[in-house]
Coordinates of C-alpha atoms and ligand atoms in Angstrom, one line a residue:
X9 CA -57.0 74.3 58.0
X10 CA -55.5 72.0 60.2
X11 CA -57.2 68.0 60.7
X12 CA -56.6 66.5 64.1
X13 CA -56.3 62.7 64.1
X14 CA -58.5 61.4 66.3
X15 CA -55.2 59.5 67.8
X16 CA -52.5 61.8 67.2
X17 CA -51.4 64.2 69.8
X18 CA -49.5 66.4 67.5
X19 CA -50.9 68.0 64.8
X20 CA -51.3 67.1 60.9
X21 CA -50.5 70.5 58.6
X22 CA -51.8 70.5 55.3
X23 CA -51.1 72.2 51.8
X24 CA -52.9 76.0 52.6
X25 CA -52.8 75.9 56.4
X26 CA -50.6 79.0 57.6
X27 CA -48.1 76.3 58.9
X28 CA -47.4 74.6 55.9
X29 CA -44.4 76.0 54.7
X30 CA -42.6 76.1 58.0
X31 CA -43.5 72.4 58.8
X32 CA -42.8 71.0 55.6
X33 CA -39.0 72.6 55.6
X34 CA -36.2 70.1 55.4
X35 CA -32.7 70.9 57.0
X36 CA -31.3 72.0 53.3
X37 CA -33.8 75.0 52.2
X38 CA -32.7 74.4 48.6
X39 CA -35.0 70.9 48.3
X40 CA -38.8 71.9 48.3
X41 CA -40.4 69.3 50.0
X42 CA -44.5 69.7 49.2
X43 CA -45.7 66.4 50.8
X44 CA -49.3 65.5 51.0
X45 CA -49.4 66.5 54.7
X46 CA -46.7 66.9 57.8
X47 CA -47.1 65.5 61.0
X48 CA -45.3 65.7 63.8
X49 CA -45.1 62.7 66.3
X50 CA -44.3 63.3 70.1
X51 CA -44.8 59.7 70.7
X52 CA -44.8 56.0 69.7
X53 CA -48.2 56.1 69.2
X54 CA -48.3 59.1 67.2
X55 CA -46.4 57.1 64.8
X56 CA -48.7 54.4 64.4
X57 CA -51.8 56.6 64.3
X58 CA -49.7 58.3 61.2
X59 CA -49.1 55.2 59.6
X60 CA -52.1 53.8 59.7
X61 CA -53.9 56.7 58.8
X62 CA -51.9 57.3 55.7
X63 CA -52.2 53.5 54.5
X64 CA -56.1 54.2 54.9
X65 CA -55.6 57.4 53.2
X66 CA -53.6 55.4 50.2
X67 CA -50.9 57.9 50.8
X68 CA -47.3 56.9 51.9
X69 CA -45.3 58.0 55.0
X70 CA -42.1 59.8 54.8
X71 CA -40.3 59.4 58.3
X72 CA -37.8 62.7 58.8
X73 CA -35.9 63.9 62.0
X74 CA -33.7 66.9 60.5
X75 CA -34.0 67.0 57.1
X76 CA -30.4 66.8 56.2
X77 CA -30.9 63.9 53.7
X78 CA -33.9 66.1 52.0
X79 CA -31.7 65.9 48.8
X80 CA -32.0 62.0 48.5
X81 CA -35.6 62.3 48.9
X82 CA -38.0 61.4 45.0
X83 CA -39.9 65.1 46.1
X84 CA -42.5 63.5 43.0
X85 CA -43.0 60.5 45.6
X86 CA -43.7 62.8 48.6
X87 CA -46.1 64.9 46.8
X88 CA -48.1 61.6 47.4
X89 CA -46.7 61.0 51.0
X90 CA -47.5 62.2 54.8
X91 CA -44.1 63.8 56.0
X92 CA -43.7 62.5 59.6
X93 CA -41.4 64.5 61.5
X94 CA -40.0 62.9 64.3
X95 CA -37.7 65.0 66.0
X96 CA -40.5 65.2 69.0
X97 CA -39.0 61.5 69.7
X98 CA -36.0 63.1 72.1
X99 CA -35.5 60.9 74.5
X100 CA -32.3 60.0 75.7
X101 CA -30.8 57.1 77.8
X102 CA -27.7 56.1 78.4
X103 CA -26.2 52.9 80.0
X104 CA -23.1 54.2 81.6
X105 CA -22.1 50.4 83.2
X106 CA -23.1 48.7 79.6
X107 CA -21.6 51.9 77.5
X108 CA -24.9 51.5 75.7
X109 CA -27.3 54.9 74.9
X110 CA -31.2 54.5 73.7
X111 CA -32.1 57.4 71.5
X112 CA -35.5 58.5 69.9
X113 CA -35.6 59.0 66.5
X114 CA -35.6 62.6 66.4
X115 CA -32.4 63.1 68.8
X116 CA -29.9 64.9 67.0
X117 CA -25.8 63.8 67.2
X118 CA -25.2 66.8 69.6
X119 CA -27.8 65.6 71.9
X120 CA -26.4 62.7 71.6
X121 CA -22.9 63.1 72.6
X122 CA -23.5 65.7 75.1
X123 CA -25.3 63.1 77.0
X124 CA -22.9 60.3 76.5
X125 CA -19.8 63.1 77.4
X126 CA -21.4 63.5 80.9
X127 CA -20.3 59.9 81.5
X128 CA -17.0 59.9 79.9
X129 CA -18.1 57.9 76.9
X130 CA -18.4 58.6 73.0
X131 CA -21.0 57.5 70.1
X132 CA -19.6 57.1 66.5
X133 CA -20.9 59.8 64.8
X134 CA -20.8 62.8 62.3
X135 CA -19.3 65.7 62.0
X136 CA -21.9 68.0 62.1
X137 CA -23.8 68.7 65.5
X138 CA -27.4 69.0 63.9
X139 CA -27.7 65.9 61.6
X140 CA -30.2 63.2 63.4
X141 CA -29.0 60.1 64.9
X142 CA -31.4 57.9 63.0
X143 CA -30.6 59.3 59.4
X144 CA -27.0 59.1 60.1
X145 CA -27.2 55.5 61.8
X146 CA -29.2 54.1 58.9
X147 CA -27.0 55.6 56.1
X148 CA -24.5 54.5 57.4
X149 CA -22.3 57.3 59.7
X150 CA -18.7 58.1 59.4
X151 CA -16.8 60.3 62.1
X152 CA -14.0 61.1 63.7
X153 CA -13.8 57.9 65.7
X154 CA -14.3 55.8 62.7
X155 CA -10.9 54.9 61.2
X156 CA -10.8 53.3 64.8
X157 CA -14.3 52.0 65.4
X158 CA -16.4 51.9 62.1
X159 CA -19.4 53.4 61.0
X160 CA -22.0 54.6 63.6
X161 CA -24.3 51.8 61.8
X162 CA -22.1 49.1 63.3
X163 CA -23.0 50.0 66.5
X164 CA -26.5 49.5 66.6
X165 CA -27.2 47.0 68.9
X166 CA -31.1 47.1 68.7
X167 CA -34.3 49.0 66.9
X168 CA -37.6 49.7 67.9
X169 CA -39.6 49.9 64.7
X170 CA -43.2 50.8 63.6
X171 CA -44.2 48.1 60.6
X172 CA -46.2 49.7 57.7
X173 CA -49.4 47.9 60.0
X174 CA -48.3 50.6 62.5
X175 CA -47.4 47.8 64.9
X176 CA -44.7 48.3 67.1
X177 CA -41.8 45.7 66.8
X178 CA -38.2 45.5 68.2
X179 CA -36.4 44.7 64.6
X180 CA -34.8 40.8 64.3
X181 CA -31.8 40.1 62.9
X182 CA -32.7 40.7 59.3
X183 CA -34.0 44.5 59.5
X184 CA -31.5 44.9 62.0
X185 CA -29.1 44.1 59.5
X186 CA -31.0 46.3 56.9
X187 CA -31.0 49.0 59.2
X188 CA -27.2 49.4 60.4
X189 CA -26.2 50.9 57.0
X190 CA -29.2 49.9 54.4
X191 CA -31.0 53.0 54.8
X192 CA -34.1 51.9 56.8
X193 CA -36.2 51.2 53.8
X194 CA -39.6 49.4 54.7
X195 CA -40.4 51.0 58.7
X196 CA -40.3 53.7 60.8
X197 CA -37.0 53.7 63.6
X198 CA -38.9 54.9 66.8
X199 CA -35.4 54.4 69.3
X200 CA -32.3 53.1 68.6
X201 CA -29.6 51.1 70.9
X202 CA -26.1 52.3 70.2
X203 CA -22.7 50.9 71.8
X204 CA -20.7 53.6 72.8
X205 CA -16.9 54.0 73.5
X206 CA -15.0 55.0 76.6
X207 CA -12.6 58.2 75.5
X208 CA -10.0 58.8 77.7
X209 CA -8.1 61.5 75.7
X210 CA -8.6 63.1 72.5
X211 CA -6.7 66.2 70.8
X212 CA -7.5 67.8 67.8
X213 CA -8.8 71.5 66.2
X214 CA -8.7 72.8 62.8
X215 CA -5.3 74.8 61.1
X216 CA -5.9 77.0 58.1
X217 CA -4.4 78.6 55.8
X218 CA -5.5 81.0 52.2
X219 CA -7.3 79.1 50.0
X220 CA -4.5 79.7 47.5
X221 CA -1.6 77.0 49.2
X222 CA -4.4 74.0 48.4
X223 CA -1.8 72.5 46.5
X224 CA 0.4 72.7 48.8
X225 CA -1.6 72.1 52.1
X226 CA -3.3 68.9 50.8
X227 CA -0.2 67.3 49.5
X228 CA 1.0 67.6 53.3
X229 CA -2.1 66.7 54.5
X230 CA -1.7 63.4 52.2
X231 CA 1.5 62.5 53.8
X232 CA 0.7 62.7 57.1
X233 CA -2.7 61.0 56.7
X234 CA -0.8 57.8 54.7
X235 CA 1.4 57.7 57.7
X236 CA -1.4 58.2 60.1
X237 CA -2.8 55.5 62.8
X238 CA -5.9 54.1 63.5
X239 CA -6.6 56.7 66.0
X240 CA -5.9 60.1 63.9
X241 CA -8.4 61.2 61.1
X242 CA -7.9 64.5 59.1
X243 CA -10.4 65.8 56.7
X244 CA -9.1 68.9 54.8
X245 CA -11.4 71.3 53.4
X246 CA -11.2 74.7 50.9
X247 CA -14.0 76.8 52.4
X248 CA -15.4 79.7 51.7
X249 CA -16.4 81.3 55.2
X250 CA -19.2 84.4 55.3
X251 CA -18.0 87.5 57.7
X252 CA -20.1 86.2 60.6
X253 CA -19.0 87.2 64.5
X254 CA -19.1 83.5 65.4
X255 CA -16.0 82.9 63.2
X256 CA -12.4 83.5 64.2
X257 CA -11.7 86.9 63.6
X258 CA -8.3 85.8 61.5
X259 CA -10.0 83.3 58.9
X260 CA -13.6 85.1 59.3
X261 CA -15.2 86.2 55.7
X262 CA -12.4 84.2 54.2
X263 CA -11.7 81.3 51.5
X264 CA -9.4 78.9 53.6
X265 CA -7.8 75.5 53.3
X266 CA -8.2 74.2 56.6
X267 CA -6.8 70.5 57.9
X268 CA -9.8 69.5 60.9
X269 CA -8.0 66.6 62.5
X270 CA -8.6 64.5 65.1
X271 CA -6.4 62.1 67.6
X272 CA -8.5 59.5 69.6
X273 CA -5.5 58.9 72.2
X274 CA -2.4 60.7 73.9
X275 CA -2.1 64.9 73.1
X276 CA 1.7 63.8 73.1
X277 CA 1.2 61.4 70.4
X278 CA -1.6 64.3 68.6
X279 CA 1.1 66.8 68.6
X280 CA 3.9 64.5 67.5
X281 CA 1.6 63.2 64.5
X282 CA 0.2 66.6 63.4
X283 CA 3.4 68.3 63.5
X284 CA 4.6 68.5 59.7
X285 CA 1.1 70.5 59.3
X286 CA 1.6 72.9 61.9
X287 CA 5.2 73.5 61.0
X288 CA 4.2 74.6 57.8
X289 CA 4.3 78.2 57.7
X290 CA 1.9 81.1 57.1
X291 CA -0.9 79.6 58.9
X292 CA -4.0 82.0 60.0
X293 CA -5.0 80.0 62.7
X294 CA -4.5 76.5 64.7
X295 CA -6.7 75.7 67.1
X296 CA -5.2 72.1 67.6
X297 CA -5.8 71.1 71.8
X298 CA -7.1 68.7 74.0
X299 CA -11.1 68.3 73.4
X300 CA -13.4 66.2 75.5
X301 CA -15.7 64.0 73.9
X302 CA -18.8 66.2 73.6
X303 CA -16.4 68.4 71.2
X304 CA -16.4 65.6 68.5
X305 CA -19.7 66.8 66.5
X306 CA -18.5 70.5 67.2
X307 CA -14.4 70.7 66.3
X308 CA -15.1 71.0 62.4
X309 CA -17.3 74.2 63.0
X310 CA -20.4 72.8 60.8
X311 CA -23.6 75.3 60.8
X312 CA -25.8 75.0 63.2
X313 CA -28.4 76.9 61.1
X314 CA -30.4 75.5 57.9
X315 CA -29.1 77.2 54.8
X316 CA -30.4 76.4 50.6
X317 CA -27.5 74.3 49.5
X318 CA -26.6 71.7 46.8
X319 CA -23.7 69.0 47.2
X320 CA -22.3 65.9 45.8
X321 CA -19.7 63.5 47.1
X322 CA -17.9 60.2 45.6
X323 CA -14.8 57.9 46.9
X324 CA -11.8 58.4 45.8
X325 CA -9.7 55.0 44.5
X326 CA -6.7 57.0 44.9
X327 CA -5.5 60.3 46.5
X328 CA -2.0 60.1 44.3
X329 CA -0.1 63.2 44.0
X330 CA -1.7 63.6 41.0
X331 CA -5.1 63.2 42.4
X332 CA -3.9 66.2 44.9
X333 CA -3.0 68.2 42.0
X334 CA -6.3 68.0 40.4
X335 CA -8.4 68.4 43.2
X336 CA -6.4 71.7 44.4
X337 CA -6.8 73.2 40.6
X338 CA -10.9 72.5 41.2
X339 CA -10.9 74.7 44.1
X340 CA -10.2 77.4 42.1
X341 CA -13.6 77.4 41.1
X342 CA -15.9 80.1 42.8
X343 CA -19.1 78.8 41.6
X344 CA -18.3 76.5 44.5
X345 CA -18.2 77.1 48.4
X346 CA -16.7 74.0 50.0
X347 CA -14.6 71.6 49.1
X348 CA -13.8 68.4 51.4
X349 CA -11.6 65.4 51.0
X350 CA -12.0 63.1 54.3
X351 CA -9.6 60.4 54.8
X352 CA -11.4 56.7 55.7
X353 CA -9.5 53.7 55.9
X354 CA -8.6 51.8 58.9
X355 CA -11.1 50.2 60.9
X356 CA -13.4 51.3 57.6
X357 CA -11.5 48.9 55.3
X358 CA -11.9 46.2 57.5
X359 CA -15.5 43.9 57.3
X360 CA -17.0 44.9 61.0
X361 CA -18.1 42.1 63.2
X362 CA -21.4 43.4 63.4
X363 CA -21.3 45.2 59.7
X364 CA -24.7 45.7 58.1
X365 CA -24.8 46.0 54.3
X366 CA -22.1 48.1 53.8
X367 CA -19.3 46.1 54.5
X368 CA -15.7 47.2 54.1
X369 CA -14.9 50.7 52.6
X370 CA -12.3 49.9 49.7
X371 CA -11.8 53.9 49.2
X372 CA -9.1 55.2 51.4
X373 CA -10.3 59.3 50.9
X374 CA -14.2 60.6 50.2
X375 CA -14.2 63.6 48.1
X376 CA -17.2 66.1 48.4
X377 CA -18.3 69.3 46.9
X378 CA -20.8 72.1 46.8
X379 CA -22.1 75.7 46.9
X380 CA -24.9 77.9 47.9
X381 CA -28.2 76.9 45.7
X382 CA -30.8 80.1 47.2
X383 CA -31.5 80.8 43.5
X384 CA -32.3 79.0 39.9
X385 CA -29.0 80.7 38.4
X386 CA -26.8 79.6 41.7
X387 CA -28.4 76.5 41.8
X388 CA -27.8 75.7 37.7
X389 CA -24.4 77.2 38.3
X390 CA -23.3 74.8 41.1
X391 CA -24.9 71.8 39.8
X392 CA -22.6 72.7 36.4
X393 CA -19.7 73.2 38.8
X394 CA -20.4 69.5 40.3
X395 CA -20.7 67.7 37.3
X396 CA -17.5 69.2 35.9
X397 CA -16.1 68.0 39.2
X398 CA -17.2 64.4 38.5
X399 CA -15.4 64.4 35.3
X400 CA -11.9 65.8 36.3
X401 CA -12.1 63.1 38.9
X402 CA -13.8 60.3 37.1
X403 CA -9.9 58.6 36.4
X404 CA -9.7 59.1 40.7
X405 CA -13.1 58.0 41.4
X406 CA -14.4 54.4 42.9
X407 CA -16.9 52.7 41.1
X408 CA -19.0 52.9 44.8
X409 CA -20.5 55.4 46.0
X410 CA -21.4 56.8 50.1
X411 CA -25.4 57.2 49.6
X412 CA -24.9 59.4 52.2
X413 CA -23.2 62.2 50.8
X414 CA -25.5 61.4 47.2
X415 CA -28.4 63.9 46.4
X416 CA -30.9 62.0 44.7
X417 CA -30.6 60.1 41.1
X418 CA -27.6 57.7 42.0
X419 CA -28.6 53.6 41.6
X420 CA -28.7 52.8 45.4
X421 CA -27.6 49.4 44.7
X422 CA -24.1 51.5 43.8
X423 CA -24.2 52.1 48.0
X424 CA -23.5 48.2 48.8
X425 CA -21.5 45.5 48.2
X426 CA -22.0 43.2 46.0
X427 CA -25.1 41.1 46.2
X428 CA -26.5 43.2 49.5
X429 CA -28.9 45.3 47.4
X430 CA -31.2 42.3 47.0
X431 CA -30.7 41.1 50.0
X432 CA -32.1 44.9 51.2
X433 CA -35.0 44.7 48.9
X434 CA -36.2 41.3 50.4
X435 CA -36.1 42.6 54.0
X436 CA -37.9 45.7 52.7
X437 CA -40.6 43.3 50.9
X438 CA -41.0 41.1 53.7
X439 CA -42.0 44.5 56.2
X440 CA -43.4 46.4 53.0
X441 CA -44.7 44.7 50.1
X442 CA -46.7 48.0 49.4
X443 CA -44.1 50.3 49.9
X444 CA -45.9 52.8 52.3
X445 CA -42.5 54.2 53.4
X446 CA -40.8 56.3 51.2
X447 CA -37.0 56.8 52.4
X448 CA -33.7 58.5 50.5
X449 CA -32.3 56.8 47.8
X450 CA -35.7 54.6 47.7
X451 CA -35.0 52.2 45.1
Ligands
LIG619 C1 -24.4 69.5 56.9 C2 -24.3 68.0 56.8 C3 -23.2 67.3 57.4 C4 -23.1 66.0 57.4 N1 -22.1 65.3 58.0 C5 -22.0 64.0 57.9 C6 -20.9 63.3 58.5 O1 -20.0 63.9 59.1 N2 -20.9 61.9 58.5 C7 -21.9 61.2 57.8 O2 -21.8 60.0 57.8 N3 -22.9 61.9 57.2 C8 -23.0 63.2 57.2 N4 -24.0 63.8 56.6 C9 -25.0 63.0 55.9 C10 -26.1 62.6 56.8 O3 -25.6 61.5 57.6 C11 -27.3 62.1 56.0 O4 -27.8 63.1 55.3 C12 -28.3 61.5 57.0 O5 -29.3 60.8 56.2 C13 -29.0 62.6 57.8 O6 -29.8 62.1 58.7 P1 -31.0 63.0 59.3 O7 -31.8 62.1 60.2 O8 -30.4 64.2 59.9 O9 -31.7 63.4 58.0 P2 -33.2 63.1 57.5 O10 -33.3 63.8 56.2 O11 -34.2 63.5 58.6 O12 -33.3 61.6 57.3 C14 -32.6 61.0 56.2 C15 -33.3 59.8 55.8 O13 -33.1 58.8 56.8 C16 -34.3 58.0 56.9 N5 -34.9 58.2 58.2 C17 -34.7 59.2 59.1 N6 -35.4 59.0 60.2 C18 -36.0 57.8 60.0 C19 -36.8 57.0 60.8 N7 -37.2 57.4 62.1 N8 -37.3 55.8 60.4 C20 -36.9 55.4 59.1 N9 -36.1 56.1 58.3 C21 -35.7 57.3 58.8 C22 -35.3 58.5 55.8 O14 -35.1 57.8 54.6 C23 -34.8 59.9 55.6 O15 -35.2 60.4 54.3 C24 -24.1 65.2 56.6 C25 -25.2 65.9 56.0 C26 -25.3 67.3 56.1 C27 -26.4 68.0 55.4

């Protein structure tokens, strides 16, 4: 059965309807999301009629444009919780004159930069073309263009929100600073106003090599990233790819260690700065080369397709050759598919002018693990693989952690600096003393 609200354009799927357990998929096919109901919302309004309907219904909302944080979500919680899906909230604008865009909540980062490429101009975000603006703006948002910019969070310039009243507000200074980093807690982001950047030139692609020269590869990898400016930004990953037609014949079906790297200026200066790597011999492929600015979701080759998969990340205090050492021994290990250690620093270890809770990053690399999870035995055996992960590197490991590359069960006070936690909680109490939005990482 499914109930049309009387004020809701789109549709609300309940436990038993036929649509159920399409609509209630997040992006990671591994979390089992069972929530009360899903809606999906085409419109502001939608929202609001959701929001209100659940507060009559006693039953809290969960605002979701991809799914990709699914793992941070209390699945307990959302038992008791409408889903609201809000990838129907696609619309796009952007500024070319103020190198501002306006995005719905639902846009995803390839929509995103594909629009802002037509003009010449870049957003800081992701890696991945298929993770949602909103999610990765309000967690925070670390891409290629962030050792020279910051976090995509530090660009939000404004919010549209809808207030657990279902009143539509543009956000003040306060939730504005809760949102650019503090995980939205407390209303549901409608649009978004993000500053963009003006690229003129960038160069970059992936090199590879077998899995077995990890040692080897990330040592080098290490040196040239230490050396590295502002503007360059490698992240060096053991994969395991499947035998699928959309991957270069010579790494296709293989276990790789692959340097993605990207240089936000000059080819000249691109070449001159990745050249230690691609003098190193042996490699399978290198697709280093000028890329325009619509290529910076796409050059690391993410999936564009859902799969059932469980990860963990942490910071890394050091990256030491020792620290290289251990972490090429641990991709050894099978039980585990991917393997990633992404250099930050730069612009990410300074305080923003415009930096929401999350400050400066004092971690220079971010370490990140994980495997296929479509069954109980891959799923135990991966989440034995991570925690033996966390132990090898526990003398390598910050004592903060990125919420947004966390499944669920971490302290979210562990995502801030000092202090900010609270200062998050009383924004959230001020718009949500009930707490009829459940986020990731709630707290
Ligand atoms: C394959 C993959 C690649 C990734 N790559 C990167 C990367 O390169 N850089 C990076 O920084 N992160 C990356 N991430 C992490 C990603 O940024 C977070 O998981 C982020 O939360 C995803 O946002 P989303 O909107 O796609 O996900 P969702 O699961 O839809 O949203 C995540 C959470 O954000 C909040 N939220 C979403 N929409 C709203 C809204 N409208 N109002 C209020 N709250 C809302 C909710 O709490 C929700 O649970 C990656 C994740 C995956 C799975």
């Amino acid at each position: 059965m499914t109930q049309i609200l009387p004020d809701l354009d789109g549709r609300l799927v309940l436990p038993g309807d036929a649509a159920y357990d399409d609509a209630r998929q997040g992006w990671n096919l591994a979390v089992d999301q069972r929530p009360a109901a899903v809606a999906a919302a085409t419109s502001v309004a939608d929202v609001q009629a959701v929001v209100r309907h659940a507060r009559a219904q006693g039953l809290r909302v969960a605002p979701q444009s991809t799914g990709h944080g699914a793992e941070a979500l209390d699945l307990d919680a959302l038992r008791g919780a409408i889903l609201l899906k809000t990838s129907g909230l696609d619309a796009i604008s952007v500024d070319p004159a103020a190198r501002t865009a306006t995005v719905g909540a639902g846009v995803t980062a390839a929509a995103l930069a594909d629009a802002a490429a037509q003009h010449g101009l870049a957003p800081v975000l992701g890696l991945a073309p298929s993770v949602g603006v909103a999610g990765l703006v309000l967690g925070g948002g670390l891409g290629w263009l962030s050792r020279a910019h910051g976090r995509a969070a530090d660009h939000l310039l404004a919010a549209e929100v809808v207030t657990p009243d279902g009143d539509v507000v543009q956000a003040d200074d306060e939730l504005l600073f809760a949102l650019q980093g503090g995980g939205g807690r407390g209303v549901v982001v409608t649009s978004l106003t993000l500053r963009l950047h003006a690229v003129d030139e960038l160069f970059g692609g992936m090199i590879a090599w077998p899995a077995e020269r990890a040692a080897e590869v990330l040592e080098q990898a290490r040196r040239v990233a230490i050396e590295a400016p502002d503007a360059l930004s490698l992240v060096v990953r053991v994969i395991a790819l499947p035998p699928l037609d959309v991957i270069p014949a010579p790494i296709r079906g293989k276990r790789i260690v692959a340097v993605v790297a990207v240089h936000a200026g000059p080819r000249a200066d691109g070449e001159r700065l990745l050249a230690p790597l691609r003098t190193t011999h042996g490699a399978l492929i290198d697709t280093y080369d000028s890329i325009g600015p619509a290529d910076l979701v796409r050059v690391a080759g993410d999936p564009d397709a859902p799969g059932a998969a469980r990860g963990e990340g942490l910071l890394l205090a050091d990256l030491t050759p020792d620290a290289v050492a251990t972490i090429a021994e641990l991709t050894a290990d099978e039980r585990l598919s991917v393997f990633e250690v992404r250099q930050l620093g730069g612009a990410l270890a300074r305080t923003p002018e415009r930096s929401g809770g999350l400050g400066a990053v004092d971690a220079p690399f971010a370490f990140f693990a994980g495997g296929l999870a479509d069954t109980p035995q891959a799923t135990a055996s991966v989440t034995a693989a991570l925690a033996e992960i966390a132990a090898r590197l526990a003398p390598h490991t910050a004592p903060r952690v990125l919420l947004s590359n966390k499944g669920g069960g971490v302290d979210p006070a562990r995502g801030y600096a000092d202090g900010v936690w609270d200062r998050l909680r009383s924004v959230r109490d001020a718009h949500d003393p009930d707490r009829v939005v459940l986020s990731h990482h709630d707290g």
